[in-house]
Amino acid sequence: MKIKALNGFKDIMPGDVHLWRQVEQSARTVLERFHFAEIRVPVLEKTELFSRSIGADTDIVEKEMYTFVDKQITMRPEATASLMRAYIEHNMHGRKAVQRLFTIGPMFRHERPQKGRLRQFHQLDVEVLGSASPRLDAELMSLGDCLFSELGVSTSLEINSLGCPDCRPQYRRVLLAFIKERLDHLCEDCRRRSQRNPLRVLDCKKQGCRVQVQDAPSVIDYLCENCSIHFTEVRRNLDLLEVDYAVNKFMVRGLDYYVRTTFEFVTDQLGAQSAVCAGGRYDGLIEMLGGPKVPGIGFAMGIERLVLLLKRLGDHGEQNEEIDVFIAGLGEEAADYSFKLMHGLRAIGLRVDMDLDTRSLKSQMKQADRGGAGYTVIVGSQELDKQQVVLRNMKTGEQTDLKIDALTDFFSAAFGL
Ligand code: ATP
Ligand code: MG
């Protein structure tokens, strides 16, 4: 019986890996320019870390987490909570007033797999702890913007403000009253959650619920003075940096920890999976997890969706699997020498391969061709007796005899080592 990968879990095949590298390399380049440090955190955490931070009434915590029920541990569904846990655990706030961190890795959510939606997917997660400045919100969005430009992908930025513990209760009451009138038309999840967490109703993906809430009151109209100033300043700073955006009054995001600014970079090229990058401010989160009172903001970019966008652009080259030199050994006697030569040439920095099973010369020349070798070294026992090999330039087809002693110098010159 053939064993297949789990539904929603995908292999990233060699033909695609160059696109992943391109995303990761561009991310690292841009993040360095913005003075970020990479951190790597575990894939497994205590369940409570996620239920407390993301929120017990969210889709993620209610239905999407891979939790080992006997152990109370969970495969991380996102990275923010883990980074906060690490930040607190390593007392990072004591070392630097502002920490700029990022991480790249797999996340796990048990949702319905479809294009751009997997059960194991990957995120670039970027977080800044220690500043409440609205400039930072704008800086992070400009970072996202830079990364998309670097990759040649076009997206649009949508922003909103969710208010804070001072102004949200009032909005919550108004929203709850609005929802109560439509309760009978909402899905079971929304009915159940609406009392405790009415904002979740605005985030429901079901068409029936979306229709019901399209005229809902917007949190933007209920912001307190400080939140209102913050939001105005975020927009002013985005204008300053010439980052385009639109205000989306109904974007609430699927996680409970957000306050004030939330944002998404969206595309119309991936069907229902429109969000490529999403984030927001979470000023009370670190404190809520038992840490110091430190504000924070971050975003997560979905790498699968980014790779899909890159593929749509086409012509992103191939992964460079080509070798510099192929060594074709004739017969067993030549094999030892070839094997050692391969090792030596790799040690000076060349990409080298040979046929360990010493097939026919014809077959080996084919392998050299397929491998994209610039040169093939043909090693036969007669030549070995004379301390020489045959060197074939694979581009011109030209063949010359070369003394074994001269091989390293020849390749050093040919490949500029
Ligand atoms: P969506 O609305 O598409 O479910 P989300 O609000 O759940 O997204 P976040 O939790 O904020 O997304 O994660 C940030 C980004 O990670 C998303 O914008 C998306 O690009 C990516 N992402 C989230 N879930 C998945 C998934 N199951 N498969 C692939 N990418 C995902
Ligand atoms: Mg989701």
Coordinates of C-alpha atoms and ligand atoms in Angstrom, one line a residue:
M1 CA 0.0 0.0 0.0
K2 CA 1.3 3.4 -1.0
I3 CA 1.6 5.9 1.9
K4 CA 0.7 9.4 0.9
A5 CA 1.2 12.7 2.6
L6 CA -1.5 13.9 4.9
N7 CA -4.3 16.0 3.4
G8 CA -3.2 19.7 3.5
F9 CA 0.5 18.8 4.0
K10 CA 2.6 19.3 1.0
D11 CA 6.1 18.6 -0.3
I12 CA 8.0 21.5 -1.6
M13 CA 9.6 19.9 -4.6
P14 CA 13.2 20.7 -6.0
G15 CA 11.7 22.5 -8.9
D16 CA 9.9 25.0 -6.6
V17 CA 12.6 25.4 -3.9
H18 CA 14.3 28.3 -5.8
L19 CA 11.2 30.4 -5.4
W20 CA 11.1 29.7 -1.7
R21 CA 14.8 30.7 -1.4
Q22 CA 14.1 33.8 -3.4
V23 CA 11.4 34.8 -0.9
E24 CA 13.5 34.0 2.1
Q25 CA 16.6 35.7 0.7
S26 CA 14.7 38.9 -0.2
A27 CA 13.1 38.8 3.2
R28 CA 16.4 38.6 4.9
T29 CA 17.9 41.4 2.8
V30 CA 15.0 43.7 3.4
L31 CA 14.8 42.9 7.1
E32 CA 18.5 43.6 7.6
R33 CA 18.0 47.0 6.0
F34 CA 15.3 47.5 8.7
H35 CA 17.7 46.3 11.4
F36 CA 15.9 43.1 12.4
A37 CA 17.4 40.1 14.2
E38 CA 16.3 36.5 13.4
I39 CA 15.1 34.3 16.2
R40 CA 14.1 30.6 15.9
V41 CA 11.4 29.3 18.3
P42 CA 10.0 25.7 18.8
V43 CA 7.1 24.3 16.8
L44 CA 5.4 22.9 20.0
E45 CA 4.2 25.1 22.8
K46 CA 1.9 24.7 25.8
T47 CA -1.7 24.9 24.5
E48 CA -2.5 27.7 27.0
L49 CA 0.0 30.0 25.3
F50 CA -2.2 30.1 22.2
S51 CA -5.6 29.9 23.8
R52 CA -4.8 32.8 26.1
S53 CA -3.2 35.1 23.5
I54 CA -5.2 34.3 20.3
G55 CA -8.4 34.1 22.2
A56 CA -10.7 31.2 23.2
D57 CA -13.5 32.2 20.9
T58 CA -11.5 32.5 17.7
D59 CA -11.6 30.0 14.8
I60 CA -8.0 29.2 15.3
V61 CA -8.4 28.1 18.9
E62 CA -11.9 26.6 18.6
K63 CA -11.3 24.5 15.6
E64 CA -8.0 24.8 13.9
M65 CA -5.3 23.8 16.4
Y66 CA -3.4 20.6 16.4
T67 CA -3.4 19.8 20.1
F68 CA -2.2 16.7 21.8
V69 CA -5.1 16.5 24.3
D70 CA -3.2 14.1 26.6
K71 CA -0.3 16.5 26.9
Q72 CA -1.8 20.0 26.7
I73 CA 0.6 20.9 24.0
T74 CA -0.1 22.4 20.6
M75 CA 1.7 22.7 17.2
R76 CA 2.0 26.4 16.8
P77 CA -0.8 27.9 14.6
E78 CA 1.1 31.2 14.4
A79 CA 4.4 32.6 15.7
T80 CA 3.5 35.8 17.5
A81 CA 2.6 34.1 20.8
S82 CA 5.8 32.0 20.7
L83 CA 7.9 35.0 20.1
M84 CA 6.3 36.8 23.0
R85 CA 6.8 33.7 25.2
A86 CA 10.5 33.8 24.2
Y87 CA 10.8 37.5 24.7
I88 CA 9.4 37.2 28.3
E89 CA 11.3 34.0 29.1
H90 CA 14.7 35.5 28.1
N91 CA 14.0 38.8 29.6
M92 CA 14.7 40.4 26.3
H93 CA 13.2 43.8 27.2
G94 CA 15.9 44.2 29.8
R95 CA 18.6 44.1 27.2
K96 CA 17.2 46.5 24.6
A97 CA 14.4 49.0 24.8
V98 CA 13.2 48.1 21.3
Q99 CA 13.5 44.6 20.0
R100 CA 13.1 44.0 16.3
L101 CA 12.6 40.3 15.6
F102 CA 11.7 38.0 12.8
T103 CA 11.3 34.3 12.2
I104 CA 10.5 32.1 9.3
G105 CA 8.9 28.6 9.6
P106 CA 6.0 26.2 9.4
M107 CA 2.6 26.8 11.2
F108 CA -0.2 24.3 11.6
R109 CA -3.9 24.8 11.4
H110 CA -6.6 22.2 10.8
E111 CA -8.7 23.9 8.2
R112 CA -10.1 22.9 4.8
P113 CA -7.2 22.6 2.4
Q114 CA -7.6 24.5 -0.9
K115 CA -5.4 26.6 -3.1
G116 CA -3.3 28.9 -0.9
R117 CA -4.7 27.2 2.2
L118 CA -2.9 24.3 3.8
R119 CA -2.7 22.6 7.1
Q120 CA 1.1 23.0 7.3
F121 CA 1.9 26.3 5.9
H122 CA 4.8 28.8 6.3
Q123 CA 5.0 32.3 7.5
L124 CA 7.6 35.1 7.7
D125 CA 6.7 36.6 11.1
V126 CA 8.0 40.0 12.0
E127 CA 7.5 41.6 15.4
V128 CA 8.7 44.8 17.1
L129 CA 8.4 45.1 20.9
G130 CA 8.9 48.2 22.9
S131 CA 7.5 51.1 21.0
A132 CA 4.0 52.5 20.8
S133 CA 4.9 55.1 18.2
P134 CA 2.5 55.3 15.3
R135 CA 5.6 55.8 13.2
L136 CA 6.4 52.2 13.9
D137 CA 3.1 51.0 12.5
A138 CA 3.8 52.9 9.3
E139 CA 7.4 51.6 9.2
L140 CA 6.2 48.0 9.4
M141 CA 3.7 48.5 6.6
S142 CA 6.4 50.1 4.5
L143 CA 8.6 47.1 5.2
G144 CA 5.9 44.8 3.9
D145 CA 5.6 47.1 0.9
C146 CA 9.4 47.0 0.3
L147 CA 9.4 43.3 0.4
F148 CA 6.6 43.0 -2.2
S149 CA 8.5 45.5 -4.4
E150 CA 11.7 43.6 -4.0
L151 CA 9.9 40.4 -5.2
G152 CA 8.1 42.3 -8.0
V153 CA 4.7 41.3 -6.6
S154 CA 1.8 43.8 -6.5
T155 CA -0.6 43.9 -3.6
S156 CA -2.8 46.5 -2.0
L157 CA -2.7 47.6 1.6
E158 CA -5.8 47.9 3.8
I159 CA -5.7 49.3 7.2
N160 CA -8.1 49.7 10.1
S161 CA -8.1 50.6 13.8
L162 CA -9.8 48.3 16.4
G163 CA -9.6 50.8 19.3
C164 CA -8.3 49.9 22.7
P165 CA -9.7 48.6 26.1
D166 CA -10.8 52.2 26.7
C167 CA -13.0 52.6 23.7
R168 CA -13.8 49.1 22.6
P169 CA -16.4 48.4 25.3
Q170 CA -18.7 51.1 24.1
Y171 CA -18.3 49.9 20.5
R172 CA -18.9 46.4 21.7
R173 CA -22.3 47.4 23.2
V174 CA -23.4 49.1 20.0
L175 CA -22.3 46.2 17.9
L176 CA -23.9 43.7 20.2
A177 CA -27.2 45.5 19.9
F178 CA -26.9 45.4 16.1
I179 CA -26.1 41.7 16.1
K180 CA -29.0 40.8 18.5
E181 CA -31.5 42.1 16.0
R182 CA -30.0 39.7 13.4
L183 CA -29.2 36.8 15.6
D184 CA -31.7 34.4 13.9
H185 CA -29.9 34.9 10.6
L186 CA -26.4 34.1 11.8
C187 CA -24.6 30.8 11.8
E188 CA -24.3 28.7 14.9
D189 CA -20.7 29.8 15.7
C190 CA -21.6 33.5 15.5
R191 CA -24.7 33.0 17.7
R192 CA -22.7 31.3 20.3
R193 CA -19.8 33.7 20.2
S194 CA -21.7 36.9 19.8
Q195 CA -22.3 37.5 23.6
R196 CA -18.8 37.0 24.7
N197 CA -17.0 38.3 21.6
P198 CA -19.2 40.2 19.1
L199 CA -16.2 41.3 17.0
R200 CA -15.8 37.7 15.9
V201 CA -19.1 37.9 14.0
L202 CA -17.6 40.6 11.7
D203 CA -14.8 38.1 10.9
C204 CA -17.1 35.2 10.0
K205 CA -16.3 33.9 6.5
K206 CA -19.8 32.5 5.9
Q207 CA -21.7 34.3 3.1
G208 CA -24.9 34.4 5.1
C209 CA -23.2 36.1 8.1
R210 CA -21.3 38.5 5.8
V211 CA -24.6 39.8 4.3
Q212 CA -26.0 40.4 7.8
V213 CA -23.1 42.5 9.0
Q214 CA -22.4 44.6 5.9
D215 CA -24.2 47.6 7.5
A216 CA -22.8 47.0 11.0
P217 CA -21.5 50.0 12.9
S218 CA -17.7 50.5 12.4
V219 CA -15.3 50.6 15.2
I220 CA -13.6 53.6 13.6
D221 CA -16.6 55.8 14.5
Y222 CA -16.2 54.9 18.2
L223 CA -12.4 55.4 18.7
C224 CA -11.4 57.3 21.9
E225 CA -9.3 60.4 21.4
N226 CA -6.0 58.7 21.8
C227 CA -6.8 55.9 19.4
S228 CA -8.1 58.4 17.0
I229 CA -4.9 60.5 17.1
H230 CA -2.9 57.3 16.8
F231 CA -4.8 56.3 13.7
T232 CA -4.5 59.7 12.1
E233 CA -0.7 59.7 12.8
V234 CA -0.3 56.2 11.3
R235 CA -2.0 57.5 8.1
R236 CA 0.1 60.7 8.1
N237 CA 3.2 58.6 8.4
L238 CA 2.2 56.3 5.6
D239 CA 1.6 59.3 3.4
L240 CA 5.0 60.6 4.4
L241 CA 6.6 57.4 3.2
E242 CA 4.4 57.4 0.1
V243 CA 2.9 54.0 1.0
D244 CA -0.5 53.6 -0.7
Y245 CA -3.3 52.2 1.4
A246 CA -7.1 52.2 1.8
V247 CA -9.1 52.2 5.0
N248 CA -11.2 49.0 5.4
K249 CA -13.6 49.8 8.3
F250 CA -14.7 46.2 8.7
M251 CA -11.3 44.4 8.9
V252 CA -11.2 42.9 12.4
R253 CA -8.7 40.0 11.9
G254 CA -9.2 36.5 13.3
L255 CA -7.1 36.9 16.5
D256 CA -8.2 38.6 19.7
Y257 CA -5.0 40.2 20.8
Y258 CA -5.1 43.2 18.3
V259 CA -5.6 46.7 19.5
R260 CA -5.5 49.9 17.4
T261 CA -3.9 49.4 14.1
T262 CA -4.6 46.3 12.0
F263 CA -3.6 45.8 8.4
E264 CA -3.6 43.4 5.5
F265 CA -1.9 43.2 2.2
V266 CA -4.4 41.7 -0.2
T267 CA -4.3 40.5 -3.8
D268 CA -7.1 39.7 -6.2
Q269 CA -5.1 37.0 -7.9
L270 CA -5.6 34.1 -5.4
G271 CA -9.4 33.8 -5.3
A272 CA -10.8 33.5 -1.8
Q273 CA -7.3 33.4 -0.3
S274 CA -6.8 37.1 -0.7
A275 CA -4.6 38.0 2.2
V276 CA -0.9 37.6 1.6
C277 CA 0.2 39.4 4.8
A278 CA -1.6 40.5 7.9
G279 CA -0.8 42.0 11.2
G280 CA -1.5 44.6 13.8
R281 CA -0.7 46.2 17.1
Y282 CA -1.0 44.1 20.3
D283 CA -0.1 46.5 23.1
G284 CA -1.5 44.4 26.0
L285 CA -0.4 41.0 24.9
I286 CA 3.0 40.7 26.6
E287 CA 1.6 41.8 29.9
M288 CA -1.3 39.4 29.5
L289 CA 1.2 36.6 29.1
G290 CA 2.9 37.5 32.4
G291 CA 5.6 39.8 31.0
P292 CA 6.3 43.5 31.4
K293 CA 4.1 46.3 30.2
V294 CA 5.6 46.6 26.7
P295 CA 3.7 47.5 23.5
G296 CA 4.2 45.5 20.3
I297 CA 3.2 45.3 16.7
G298 CA 3.8 42.7 14.0
F299 CA 2.7 40.9 10.9
A300 CA 2.8 37.5 9.3
M301 CA 3.3 36.9 5.6
G302 CA 2.1 33.7 4.0
I303 CA 4.9 32.2 2.0
E304 CA 2.8 29.7 0.0
R305 CA 0.6 32.5 -1.2
L306 CA 3.7 34.6 -2.1
V307 CA 5.2 31.7 -4.0
L308 CA 1.8 31.3 -5.9
L309 CA 2.0 35.0 -6.9
L310 CA 5.6 34.6 -8.0
K311 CA 4.7 31.6 -10.1
R312 CA 2.0 33.7 -11.8
L313 CA 4.6 36.2 -12.8
G314 CA 6.4 33.4 -14.6
D315 CA 10.0 33.5 -15.8
H316 CA 11.7 33.3 -12.5
G317 CA 14.5 31.2 -13.7
E318 CA 15.2 27.7 -12.7
Q319 CA 16.9 26.4 -9.6
N320 CA 20.6 26.3 -10.4
E321 CA 21.3 22.6 -10.1
E322 CA 24.1 22.7 -12.7
I323 CA 27.5 21.2 -12.0
D324 CA 30.9 22.6 -13.1
V325 CA 32.6 19.3 -13.8
F326 CA 31.5 15.8 -14.5
I327 CA 34.1 13.0 -14.1
A328 CA 33.6 10.1 -16.5
G329 CA 35.7 7.1 -15.3
L330 CA 36.2 4.1 -17.6
G331 CA 36.3 0.8 -15.8
E332 CA 37.0 0.0 -12.2
E333 CA 40.6 1.0 -12.2
A334 CA 39.8 4.5 -13.1
A335 CA 37.0 4.6 -10.6
D336 CA 39.2 5.1 -7.5
Y337 CA 41.1 7.9 -9.1
S338 CA 37.9 9.5 -10.3
F339 CA 36.4 9.3 -6.9
K340 CA 39.4 10.9 -5.3
L341 CA 39.6 13.6 -8.0
M342 CA 35.9 14.5 -7.4
H343 CA 36.6 14.9 -3.7
G344 CA 39.6 17.1 -4.4
L345 CA 37.8 19.3 -6.9
R346 CA 34.9 19.8 -4.5
A347 CA 37.3 20.8 -1.8
I348 CA 38.6 23.7 -4.0
G349 CA 35.0 24.9 -4.4
L350 CA 33.7 23.3 -7.6
R351 CA 30.4 21.6 -8.1
V352 CA 31.3 18.1 -9.2
D353 CA 29.5 14.8 -9.9
M354 CA 30.4 11.4 -11.3
D355 CA 28.7 8.0 -11.9
L356 CA 29.4 5.9 -8.9
D357 CA 28.2 2.8 -10.8
T358 CA 30.6 3.3 -13.7
R359 CA 28.1 2.9 -16.6
S360 CA 29.2 3.1 -20.2
L361 CA 31.0 6.1 -21.5
K362 CA 28.0 7.0 -23.6
S363 CA 25.7 6.9 -20.5
Q364 CA 28.2 9.0 -18.5
M365 CA 28.4 11.6 -21.2
K366 CA 24.7 11.9 -21.2
Q367 CA 24.7 12.4 -17.4
A368 CA 27.3 15.1 -17.8
D369 CA 25.1 16.8 -20.4
R370 CA 22.0 16.5 -18.2
G371 CA 23.9 17.9 -15.3
G372 CA 24.8 21.0 -17.3
A373 CA 28.6 20.4 -16.7
G374 CA 30.9 22.9 -18.2
Y375 CA 33.7 20.3 -18.5
T376 CA 33.9 16.6 -18.4
V377 CA 37.1 14.9 -17.3
I378 CA 37.4 11.5 -18.9
V379 CA 39.6 9.1 -17.0
G380 CA 40.7 5.9 -18.7
S381 CA 43.3 3.4 -17.5
Q382 CA 45.6 3.9 -20.4
E383 CA 45.6 7.7 -19.8
L384 CA 46.2 7.1 -16.1
D385 CA 49.4 5.2 -17.0
K386 CA 50.6 8.3 -18.7
Q387 CA 49.5 10.4 -15.8
Q388 CA 47.0 12.3 -17.9
V389 CA 43.3 12.7 -18.6
V390 CA 41.1 13.8 -21.5
L391 CA 39.3 17.1 -20.9
R392 CA 36.2 17.9 -22.8
N393 CA 34.8 21.4 -23.1
M394 CA 31.1 20.6 -23.1
K395 CA 30.1 23.9 -24.8
T396 CA 32.5 23.6 -27.8
G397 CA 33.0 19.8 -27.9
E398 CA 36.7 20.4 -28.0
Q399 CA 38.8 17.6 -26.4
T400 CA 42.4 17.9 -25.2
D401 CA 44.8 15.8 -23.2
L402 CA 45.9 17.3 -19.9
K403 CA 48.5 16.2 -17.4
I404 CA 47.0 15.2 -14.0
D405 CA 49.3 17.7 -12.2
A406 CA 47.8 20.6 -14.3
L407 CA 44.1 19.8 -13.6
T408 CA 43.7 21.9 -10.4
D409 CA 45.4 24.9 -11.9
F410 CA 43.4 24.6 -15.1
F411 CA 40.1 24.6 -13.2
S412 CA 41.1 27.3 -10.9
A413 CA 41.8 29.5 -13.9
A414 CA 38.7 28.4 -15.8
F415 CA 36.3 29.1 -12.9
G416 CA 38.2 32.1 -11.5
L417 CA 38.8 30.5 -8.1
Ligands
ATP1 P1 -7.2 33.9 6.2 O1 -8.2 35.0 6.3 O2 -6.8 33.7 4.8 O3 -7.6 32.6 6.9 P2 -5.8 34.6 8.6 O4 -6.5 35.8 9.0 O5 -6.2 33.3 9.2 O6 -5.9 34.4 6.9 P3 -3.3 35.1 9.8 O7 -3.5 34.2 10.9 O8 -3.3 36.5 10.1 O9 -4.2 34.8 8.6 O10 -1.9 34.7 9.1 C1 -1.2 35.6 8.3 C2 -1.0 35.1 6.8 O11 -0.6 33.7 6.8 C3 -2.3 35.1 6.0 O12 -2.4 36.4 5.5 C4 -1.9 34.1 4.9 O13 -1.1 34.7 3.9 C5 -1.2 33.1 5.7 N1 -2.0 31.9 6.1 C6 -2.9 31.9 7.1 N2 -3.5 30.6 7.2 C7 -3.0 29.9 6.1 C8 -3.1 28.6 5.6 N3 -4.0 27.7 6.2 N4 -2.5 28.2 4.5 C9 -1.6 29.1 3.9 N5 -1.4 30.3 4.3 C10 -2.0 30.8 5.4
MG2 MG -7.6 31.8 8.8

